Short mmCIF file of C-alpha atoms and ligand atoms in Angstrom, two decimals:
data_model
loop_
_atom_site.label_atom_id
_atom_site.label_comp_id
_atom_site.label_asym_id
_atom_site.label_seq_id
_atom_site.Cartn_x
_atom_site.Cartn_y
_atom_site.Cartn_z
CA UNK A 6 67.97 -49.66 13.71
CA UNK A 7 69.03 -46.76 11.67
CA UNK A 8 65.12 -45.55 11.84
CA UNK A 9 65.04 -45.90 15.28
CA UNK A 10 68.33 -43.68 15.63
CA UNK A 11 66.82 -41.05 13.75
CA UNK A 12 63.31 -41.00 15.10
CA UNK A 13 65.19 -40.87 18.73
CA UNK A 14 67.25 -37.80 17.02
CA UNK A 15 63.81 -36.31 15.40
CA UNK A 16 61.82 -36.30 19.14
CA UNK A 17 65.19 -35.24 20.65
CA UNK A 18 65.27 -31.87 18.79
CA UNK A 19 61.07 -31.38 19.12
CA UNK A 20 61.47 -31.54 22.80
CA UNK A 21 64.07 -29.20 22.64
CA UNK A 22 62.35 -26.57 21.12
CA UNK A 23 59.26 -26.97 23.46
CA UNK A 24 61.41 -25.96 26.29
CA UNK A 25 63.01 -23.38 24.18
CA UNK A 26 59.45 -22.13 23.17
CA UNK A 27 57.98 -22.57 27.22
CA UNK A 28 61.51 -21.11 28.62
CA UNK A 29 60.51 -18.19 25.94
CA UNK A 30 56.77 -17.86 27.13
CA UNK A 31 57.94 -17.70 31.06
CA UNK A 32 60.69 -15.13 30.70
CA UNK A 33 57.89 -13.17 28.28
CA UNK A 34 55.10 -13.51 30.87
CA UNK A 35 57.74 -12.68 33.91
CA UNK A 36 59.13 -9.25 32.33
CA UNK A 37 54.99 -7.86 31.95
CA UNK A 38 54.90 -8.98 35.23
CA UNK A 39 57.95 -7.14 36.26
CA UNK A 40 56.94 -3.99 34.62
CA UNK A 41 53.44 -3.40 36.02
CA UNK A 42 55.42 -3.38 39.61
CA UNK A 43 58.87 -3.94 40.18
CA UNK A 44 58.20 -3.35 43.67
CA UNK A 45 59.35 -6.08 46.23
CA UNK A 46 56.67 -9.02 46.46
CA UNK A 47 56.48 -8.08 50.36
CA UNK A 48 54.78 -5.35 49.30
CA UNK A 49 51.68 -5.50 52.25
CA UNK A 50 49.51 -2.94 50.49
CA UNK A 51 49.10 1.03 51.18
CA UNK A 52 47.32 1.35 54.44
CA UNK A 53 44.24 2.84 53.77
CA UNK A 54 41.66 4.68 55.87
CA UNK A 55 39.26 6.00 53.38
CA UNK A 56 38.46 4.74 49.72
CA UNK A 57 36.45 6.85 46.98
CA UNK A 58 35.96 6.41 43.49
CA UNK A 59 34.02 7.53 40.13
CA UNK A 60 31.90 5.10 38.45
CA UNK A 61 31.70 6.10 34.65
CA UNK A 62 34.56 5.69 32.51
CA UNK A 63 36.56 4.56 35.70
CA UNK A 64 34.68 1.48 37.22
CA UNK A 65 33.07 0.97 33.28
CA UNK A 66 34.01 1.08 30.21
CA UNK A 67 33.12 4.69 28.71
CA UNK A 68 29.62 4.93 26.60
CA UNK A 69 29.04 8.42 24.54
CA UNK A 70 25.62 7.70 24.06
CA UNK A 71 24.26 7.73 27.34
CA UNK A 72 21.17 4.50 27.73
CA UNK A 73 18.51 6.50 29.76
CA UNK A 74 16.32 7.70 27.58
CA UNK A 75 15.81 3.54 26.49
CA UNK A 76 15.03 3.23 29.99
CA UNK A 77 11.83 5.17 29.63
CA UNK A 78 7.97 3.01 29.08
CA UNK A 79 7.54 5.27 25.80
CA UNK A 80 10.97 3.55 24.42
CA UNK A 81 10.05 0.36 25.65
CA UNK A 82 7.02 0.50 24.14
CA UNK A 83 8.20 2.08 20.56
CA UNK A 84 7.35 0.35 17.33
CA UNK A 85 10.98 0.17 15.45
CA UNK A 86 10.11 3.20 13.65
CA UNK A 87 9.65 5.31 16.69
CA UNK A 88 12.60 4.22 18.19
CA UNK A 89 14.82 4.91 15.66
CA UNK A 90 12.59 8.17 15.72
CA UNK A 91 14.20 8.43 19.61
CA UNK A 92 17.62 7.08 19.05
CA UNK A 93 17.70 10.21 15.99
CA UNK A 94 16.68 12.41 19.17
CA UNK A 95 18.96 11.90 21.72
CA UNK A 96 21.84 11.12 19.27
CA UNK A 97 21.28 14.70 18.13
CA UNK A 98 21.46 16.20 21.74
CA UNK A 99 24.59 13.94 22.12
CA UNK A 100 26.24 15.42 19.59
CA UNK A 101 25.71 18.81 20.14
CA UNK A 102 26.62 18.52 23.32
CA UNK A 103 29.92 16.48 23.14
CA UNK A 104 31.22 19.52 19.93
CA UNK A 105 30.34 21.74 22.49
CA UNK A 106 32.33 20.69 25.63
CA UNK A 107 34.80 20.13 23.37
CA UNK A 108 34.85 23.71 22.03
CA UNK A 109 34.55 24.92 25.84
CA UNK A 110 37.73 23.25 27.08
CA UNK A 111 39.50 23.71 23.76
CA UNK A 112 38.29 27.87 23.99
CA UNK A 113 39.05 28.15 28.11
CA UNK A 114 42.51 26.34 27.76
CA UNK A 115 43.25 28.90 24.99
CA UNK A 116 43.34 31.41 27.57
CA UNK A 117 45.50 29.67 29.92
CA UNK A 118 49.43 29.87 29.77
CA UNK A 119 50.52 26.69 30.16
CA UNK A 120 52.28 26.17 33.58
CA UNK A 121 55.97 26.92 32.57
CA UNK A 122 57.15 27.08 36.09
CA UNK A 123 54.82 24.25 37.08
CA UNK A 124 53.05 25.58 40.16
CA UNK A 125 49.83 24.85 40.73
CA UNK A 126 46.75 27.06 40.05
CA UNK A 127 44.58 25.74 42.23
CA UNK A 128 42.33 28.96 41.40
CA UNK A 129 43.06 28.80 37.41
CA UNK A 130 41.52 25.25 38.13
CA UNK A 131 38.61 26.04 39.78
CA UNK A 132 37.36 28.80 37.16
CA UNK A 133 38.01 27.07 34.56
CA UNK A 134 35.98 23.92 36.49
CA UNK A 135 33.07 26.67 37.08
CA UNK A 136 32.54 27.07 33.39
CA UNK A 137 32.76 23.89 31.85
CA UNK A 138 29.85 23.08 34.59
CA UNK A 139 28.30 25.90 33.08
CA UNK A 140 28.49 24.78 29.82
CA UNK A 141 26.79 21.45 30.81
CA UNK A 142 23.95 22.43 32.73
CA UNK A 143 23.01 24.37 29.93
CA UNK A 144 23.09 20.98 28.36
CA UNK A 145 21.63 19.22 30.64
CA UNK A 146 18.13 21.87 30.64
CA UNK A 147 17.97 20.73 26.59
CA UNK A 148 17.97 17.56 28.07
CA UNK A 149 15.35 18.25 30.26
CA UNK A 150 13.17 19.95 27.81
CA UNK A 151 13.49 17.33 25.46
CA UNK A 152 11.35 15.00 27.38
CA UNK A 153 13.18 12.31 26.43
CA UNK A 154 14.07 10.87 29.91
CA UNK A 155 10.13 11.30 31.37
CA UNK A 156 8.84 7.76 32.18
CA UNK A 157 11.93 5.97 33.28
CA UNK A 158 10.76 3.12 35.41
CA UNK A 159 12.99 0.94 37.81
CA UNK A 160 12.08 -2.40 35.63
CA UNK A 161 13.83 -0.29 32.43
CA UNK A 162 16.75 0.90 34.90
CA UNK A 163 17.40 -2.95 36.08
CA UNK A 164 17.01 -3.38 31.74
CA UNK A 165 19.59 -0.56 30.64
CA UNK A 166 21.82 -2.09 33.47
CA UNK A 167 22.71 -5.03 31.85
CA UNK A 168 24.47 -3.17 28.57
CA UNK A 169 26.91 -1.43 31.13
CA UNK A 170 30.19 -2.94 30.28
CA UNK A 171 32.47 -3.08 33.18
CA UNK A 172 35.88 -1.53 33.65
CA UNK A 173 38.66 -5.07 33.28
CA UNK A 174 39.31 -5.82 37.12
CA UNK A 175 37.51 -3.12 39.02
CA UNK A 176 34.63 -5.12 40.68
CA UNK A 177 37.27 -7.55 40.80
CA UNK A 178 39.99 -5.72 42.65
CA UNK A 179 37.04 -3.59 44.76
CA UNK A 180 35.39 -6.90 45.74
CA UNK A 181 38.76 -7.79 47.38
CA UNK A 182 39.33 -4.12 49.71
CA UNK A 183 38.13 -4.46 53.09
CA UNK A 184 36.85 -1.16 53.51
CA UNK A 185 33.42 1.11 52.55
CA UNK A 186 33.50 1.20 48.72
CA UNK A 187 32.08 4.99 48.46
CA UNK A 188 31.15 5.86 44.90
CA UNK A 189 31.04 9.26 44.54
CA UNK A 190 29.33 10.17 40.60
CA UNK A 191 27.75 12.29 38.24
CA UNK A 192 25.64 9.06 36.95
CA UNK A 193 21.68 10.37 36.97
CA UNK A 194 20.95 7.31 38.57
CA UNK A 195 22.06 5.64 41.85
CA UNK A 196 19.59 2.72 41.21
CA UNK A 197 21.70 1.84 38.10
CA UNK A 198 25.00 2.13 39.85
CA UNK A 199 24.07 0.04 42.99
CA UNK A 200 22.75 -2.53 40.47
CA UNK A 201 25.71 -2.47 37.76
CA UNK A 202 28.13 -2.55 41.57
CA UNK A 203 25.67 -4.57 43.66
CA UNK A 204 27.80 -7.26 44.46
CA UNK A 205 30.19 -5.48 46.07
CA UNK A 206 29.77 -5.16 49.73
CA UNK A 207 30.19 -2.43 51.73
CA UNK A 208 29.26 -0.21 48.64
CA UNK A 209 28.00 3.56 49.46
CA UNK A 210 26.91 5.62 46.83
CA UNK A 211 26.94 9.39 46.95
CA UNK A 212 25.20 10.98 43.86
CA UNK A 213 21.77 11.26 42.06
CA UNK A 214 17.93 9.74 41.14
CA UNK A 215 15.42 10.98 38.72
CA UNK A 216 13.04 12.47 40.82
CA UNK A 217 9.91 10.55 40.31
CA UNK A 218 6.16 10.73 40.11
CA UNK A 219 3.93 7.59 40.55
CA UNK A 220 7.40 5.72 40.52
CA UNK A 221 7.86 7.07 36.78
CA UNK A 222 10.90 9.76 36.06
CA UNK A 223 9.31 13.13 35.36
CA UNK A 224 11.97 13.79 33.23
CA UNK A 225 14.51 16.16 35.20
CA UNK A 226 17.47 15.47 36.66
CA UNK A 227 18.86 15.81 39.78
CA UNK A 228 21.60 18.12 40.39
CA UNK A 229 23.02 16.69 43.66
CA UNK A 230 26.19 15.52 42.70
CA UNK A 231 27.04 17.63 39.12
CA UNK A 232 30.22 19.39 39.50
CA UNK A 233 33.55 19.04 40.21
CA UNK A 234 32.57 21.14 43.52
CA UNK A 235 30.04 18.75 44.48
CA UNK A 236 32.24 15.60 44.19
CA UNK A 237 35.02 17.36 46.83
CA UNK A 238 32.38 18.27 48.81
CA UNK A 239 31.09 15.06 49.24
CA UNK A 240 34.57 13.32 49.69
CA UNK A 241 35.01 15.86 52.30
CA UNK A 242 32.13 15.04 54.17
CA UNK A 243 32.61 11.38 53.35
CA UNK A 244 35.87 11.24 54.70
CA UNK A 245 35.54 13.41 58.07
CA UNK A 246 33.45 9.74 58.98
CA UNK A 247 36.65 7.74 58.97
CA UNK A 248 38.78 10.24 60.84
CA UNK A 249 39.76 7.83 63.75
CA UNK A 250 41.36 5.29 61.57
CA UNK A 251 45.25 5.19 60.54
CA UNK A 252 45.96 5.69 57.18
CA UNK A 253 45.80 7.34 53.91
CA UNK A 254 42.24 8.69 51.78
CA UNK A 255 42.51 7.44 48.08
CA UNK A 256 40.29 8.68 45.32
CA UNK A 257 40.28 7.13 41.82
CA UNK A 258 39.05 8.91 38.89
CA UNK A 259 39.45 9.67 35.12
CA UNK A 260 38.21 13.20 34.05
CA UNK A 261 38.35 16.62 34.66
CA UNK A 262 34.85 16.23 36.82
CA UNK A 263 37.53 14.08 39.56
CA UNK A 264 40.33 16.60 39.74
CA UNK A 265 38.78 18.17 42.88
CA UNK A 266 38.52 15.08 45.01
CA UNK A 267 41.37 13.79 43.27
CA UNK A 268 43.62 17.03 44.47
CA UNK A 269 41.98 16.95 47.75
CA UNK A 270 42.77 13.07 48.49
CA UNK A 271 45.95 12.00 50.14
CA UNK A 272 46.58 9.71 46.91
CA UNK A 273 44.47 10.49 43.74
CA UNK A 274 44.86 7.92 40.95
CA UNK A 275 43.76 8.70 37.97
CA UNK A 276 42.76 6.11 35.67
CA UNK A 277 42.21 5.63 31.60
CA UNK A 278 43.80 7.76 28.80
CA UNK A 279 41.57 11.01 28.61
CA UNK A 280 43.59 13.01 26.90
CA UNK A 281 41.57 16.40 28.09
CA UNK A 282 42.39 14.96 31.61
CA UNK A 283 45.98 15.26 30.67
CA UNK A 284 45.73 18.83 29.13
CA UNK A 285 43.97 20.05 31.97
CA UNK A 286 46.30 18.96 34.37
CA UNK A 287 49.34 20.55 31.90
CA UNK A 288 47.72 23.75 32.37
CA UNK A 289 46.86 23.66 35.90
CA UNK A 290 50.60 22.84 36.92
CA UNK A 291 49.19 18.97 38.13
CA UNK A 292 51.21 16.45 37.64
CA UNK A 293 50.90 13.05 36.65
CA UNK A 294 53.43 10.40 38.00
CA UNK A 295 53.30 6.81 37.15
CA UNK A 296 52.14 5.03 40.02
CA UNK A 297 55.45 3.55 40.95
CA UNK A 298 56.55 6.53 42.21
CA UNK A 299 54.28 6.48 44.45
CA UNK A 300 55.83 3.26 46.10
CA UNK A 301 59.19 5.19 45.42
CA UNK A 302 57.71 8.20 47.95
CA UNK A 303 57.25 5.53 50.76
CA UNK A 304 60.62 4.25 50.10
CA UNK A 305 59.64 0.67 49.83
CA UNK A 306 60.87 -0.39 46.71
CA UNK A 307 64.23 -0.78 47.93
CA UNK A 308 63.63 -2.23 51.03
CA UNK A 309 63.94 -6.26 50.91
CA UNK A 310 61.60 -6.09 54.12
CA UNK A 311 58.78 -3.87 54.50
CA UNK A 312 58.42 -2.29 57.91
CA UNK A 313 55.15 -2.29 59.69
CA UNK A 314 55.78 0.38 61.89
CA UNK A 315 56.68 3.08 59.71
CA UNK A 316 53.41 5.16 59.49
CA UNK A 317 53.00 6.36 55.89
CA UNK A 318 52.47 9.78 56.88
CA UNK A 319 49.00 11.57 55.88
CA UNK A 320 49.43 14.54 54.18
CA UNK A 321 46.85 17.10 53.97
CA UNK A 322 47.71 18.36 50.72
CA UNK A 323 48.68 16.50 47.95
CA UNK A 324 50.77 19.46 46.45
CA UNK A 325 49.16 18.92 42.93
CA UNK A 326 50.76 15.41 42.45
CA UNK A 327 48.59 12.72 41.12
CA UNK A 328 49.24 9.23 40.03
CA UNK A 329 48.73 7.29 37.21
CA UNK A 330 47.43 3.61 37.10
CA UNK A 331 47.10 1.76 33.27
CA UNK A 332 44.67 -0.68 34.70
CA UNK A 333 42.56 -1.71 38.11
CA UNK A 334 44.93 -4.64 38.23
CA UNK A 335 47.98 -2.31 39.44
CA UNK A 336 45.62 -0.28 41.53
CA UNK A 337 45.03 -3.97 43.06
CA UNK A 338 48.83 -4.10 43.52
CA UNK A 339 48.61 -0.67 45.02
CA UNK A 340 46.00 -1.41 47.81
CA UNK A 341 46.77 -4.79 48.47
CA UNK A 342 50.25 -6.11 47.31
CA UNK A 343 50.97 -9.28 48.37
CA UNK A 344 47.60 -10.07 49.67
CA UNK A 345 45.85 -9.26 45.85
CA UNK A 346 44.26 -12.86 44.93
CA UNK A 347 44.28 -13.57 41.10
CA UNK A 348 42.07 -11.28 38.76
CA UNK A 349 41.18 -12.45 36.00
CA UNK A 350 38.26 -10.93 34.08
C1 LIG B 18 25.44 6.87 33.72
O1 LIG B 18 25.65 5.50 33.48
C2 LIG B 18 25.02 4.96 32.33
C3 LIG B 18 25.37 3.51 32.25
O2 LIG B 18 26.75 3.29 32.17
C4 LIG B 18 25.45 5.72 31.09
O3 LIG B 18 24.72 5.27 29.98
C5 LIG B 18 25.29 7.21 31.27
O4 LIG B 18 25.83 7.87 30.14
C6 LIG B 18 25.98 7.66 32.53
N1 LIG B 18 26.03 9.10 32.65
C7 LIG B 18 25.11 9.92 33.16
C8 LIG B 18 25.39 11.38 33.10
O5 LIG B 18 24.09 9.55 33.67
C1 LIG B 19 56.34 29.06 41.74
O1 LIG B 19 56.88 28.43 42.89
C2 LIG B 19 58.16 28.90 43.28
C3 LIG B 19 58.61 28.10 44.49
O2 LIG B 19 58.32 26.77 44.35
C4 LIG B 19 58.07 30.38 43.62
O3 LIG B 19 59.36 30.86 43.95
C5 LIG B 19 57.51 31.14 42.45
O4 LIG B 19 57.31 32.47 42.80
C6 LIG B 19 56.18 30.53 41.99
N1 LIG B 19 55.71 31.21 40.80
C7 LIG B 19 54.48 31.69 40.67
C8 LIG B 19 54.18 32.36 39.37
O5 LIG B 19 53.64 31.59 41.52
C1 LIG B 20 5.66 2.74 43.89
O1 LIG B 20 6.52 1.68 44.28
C2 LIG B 20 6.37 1.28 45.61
C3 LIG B 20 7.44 0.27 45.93
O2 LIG B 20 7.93 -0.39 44.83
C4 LIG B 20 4.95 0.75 45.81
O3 LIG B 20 4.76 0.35 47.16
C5 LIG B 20 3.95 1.84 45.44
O4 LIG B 20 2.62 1.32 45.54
C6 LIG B 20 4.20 2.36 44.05
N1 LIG B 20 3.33 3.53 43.80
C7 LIG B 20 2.62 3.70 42.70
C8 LIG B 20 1.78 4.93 42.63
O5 LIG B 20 2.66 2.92 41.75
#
């Protein structure tokens, strides 16, 4: 009896802490929840006429080392020795060349008082744009000269492809928007990207190939898309097509090569932590809001209903205001609210 008392007591004080512990875990999981967007849950997206974005470090996760030159038959084909002979070889050029973009912006900021009154230098931006490119195409003729990327093939493309590692919730969230999906990149190759993307419908990609001989890389690379320049110039092209539809243009980048497009969008969201991204944009007189303010501008987080009519207006010019997104998870908030299905990755 007096067993039976107690055991009732002991399972009366386990069960209690299992709620306490669950009540715990729900209020946990409800306050992340709360703080990604604290917007109302009737939320019905940001209407959207025209959707860009950059593919490395934005839709994947970023790799220094650059996989091309494995892509090429002489690679392929490499005893170990050799390729460790290779991967010496284009580790070097890496190198080099990320100490010396690194000097450039650090050397070019140098020279730039930092925005105290926070304007915008649209033309501080663009000069200083114009010789980082510089700086890189002298980089990208070593390249060239190297040899290392002759002989790429599309079987070692569709090889290389499957070591890209994916940005958490990008194809996810993307897979879900009911719109073109342009890509707009540096990337050498637009074979790798619309593999690495392919599932996504309604994908467009605006950028570069190797040009080829026999169906083998001759080794240069394509210039097409590789500045800053090039990116708004395509985005401005790009989205003179959707003209007739309602809404806002959104581009989505990470670094320095996006600020153009990003500037020149109604809504540029930049994603990731570059920290050069945020120095630049210190400099330039950009800023960087968190992306809630963005709902805040359409003054929809305090309205308990959302109202259909209001037109969120387009803006030609974004005034140097960007927006900040920690993951492709709130940009899903962002595009789709309510309607956003589960991501999980
Ligand atoms: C292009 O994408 C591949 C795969 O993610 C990557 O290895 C490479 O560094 C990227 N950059 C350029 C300039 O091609
Ligand atoms: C910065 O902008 C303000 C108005 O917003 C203007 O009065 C001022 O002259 C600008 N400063 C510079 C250096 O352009
Ligand atoms: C190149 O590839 C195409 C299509 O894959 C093929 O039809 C063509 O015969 C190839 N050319 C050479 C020279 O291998």
């Amino acid at each position: 009896m007096k067993l039976g008392r107690r055991i009732t007591r002991y399972l009366f004080f386990i069960i209690i802490i299992i709620i306490a512990i669950r009540m715990n875990k729900i209020t946990a999981l409800s306050s992340v929840k709360m703080q990604k967007n604290s917007c109302p849950r009737d939320w019905p997206g940001l209407r959207v006429r025209f959707l860009a974005f950059d593919f490395d470090s934005t839709c994947t996760v970023e790799d220094t080392t650059g996989l091309y030159y494995k892509a090429t038959e002489t690679y392929r084909r490499a005893s170990e020795a050799k390729s460790k002979v290779l991967d010496k070889e284009w580790e070097s050029l890496g190198n080099t060349y990320l100490k010396g973009h690194k000097e450039t912006i650090k050397r070019l900021l140098e020279n730039v008082p930092y925005s105290e009154n926070g304007n915008l230098s649209m033309e501080g931006l663009k000069s200083f744009l114009m010789e980082t490119h510089n700086f890189d195409s002298e980089c990208t003729k070593k390249v060239e000269a190297s040899g290392l990327l002759s002989g790429i093939s599309k079987e070692g493309i569709i090889q290389i492809a499957k070591n890209v590692q994916l940005s958490p919730g990008c194809v996810q969230v993307l897979g879900q928007v009911n719109l073109p999906l342009n890509v707009i990149s540096f990337n050498w190759s637009k074979d790798l990207i619309q593999i690495v993307l392919g599932q996504l419908k309604h994908l467009r990609i605006a950028g570069n190939n190797f040009p080829t001989e026999d169906n083998k890389s001759t080794g240069q690379i394509d210039s097409h898309v590789s500045t800053s320049f090039d990116k708004e110039a395509e985005f401005m092209r790009l989205v003179e097509g959707q003209k007739e539809i309602e809404g806002l243009s959104v581009f989505i980048g990470d670094s320095i090569g996006d600020l153009l497009p990003l500037l020149k969008a109604d809504v540029g969201i930049v994603i990731g932590n570059s920290n050069t991204m945020r120095k630049v944009a210190k400099a330039f007189g950009i800023k960087l809001l968190p992306l809630l303010d963005l709902y805040n501008r359409y003054g929809r987080c305090n309205s308990v209903q959302y109202d259909s009519s209001i037109v969120i207006p387009s803006t030609t010019d974004n005034n140097g205001i960007l927006y900040e997104a920690t993951s492709w998870y709130e940009i899903g908030e962002l595009l789709l609210g309510n309607r956003l299905l589960p991501v999980t990755d």
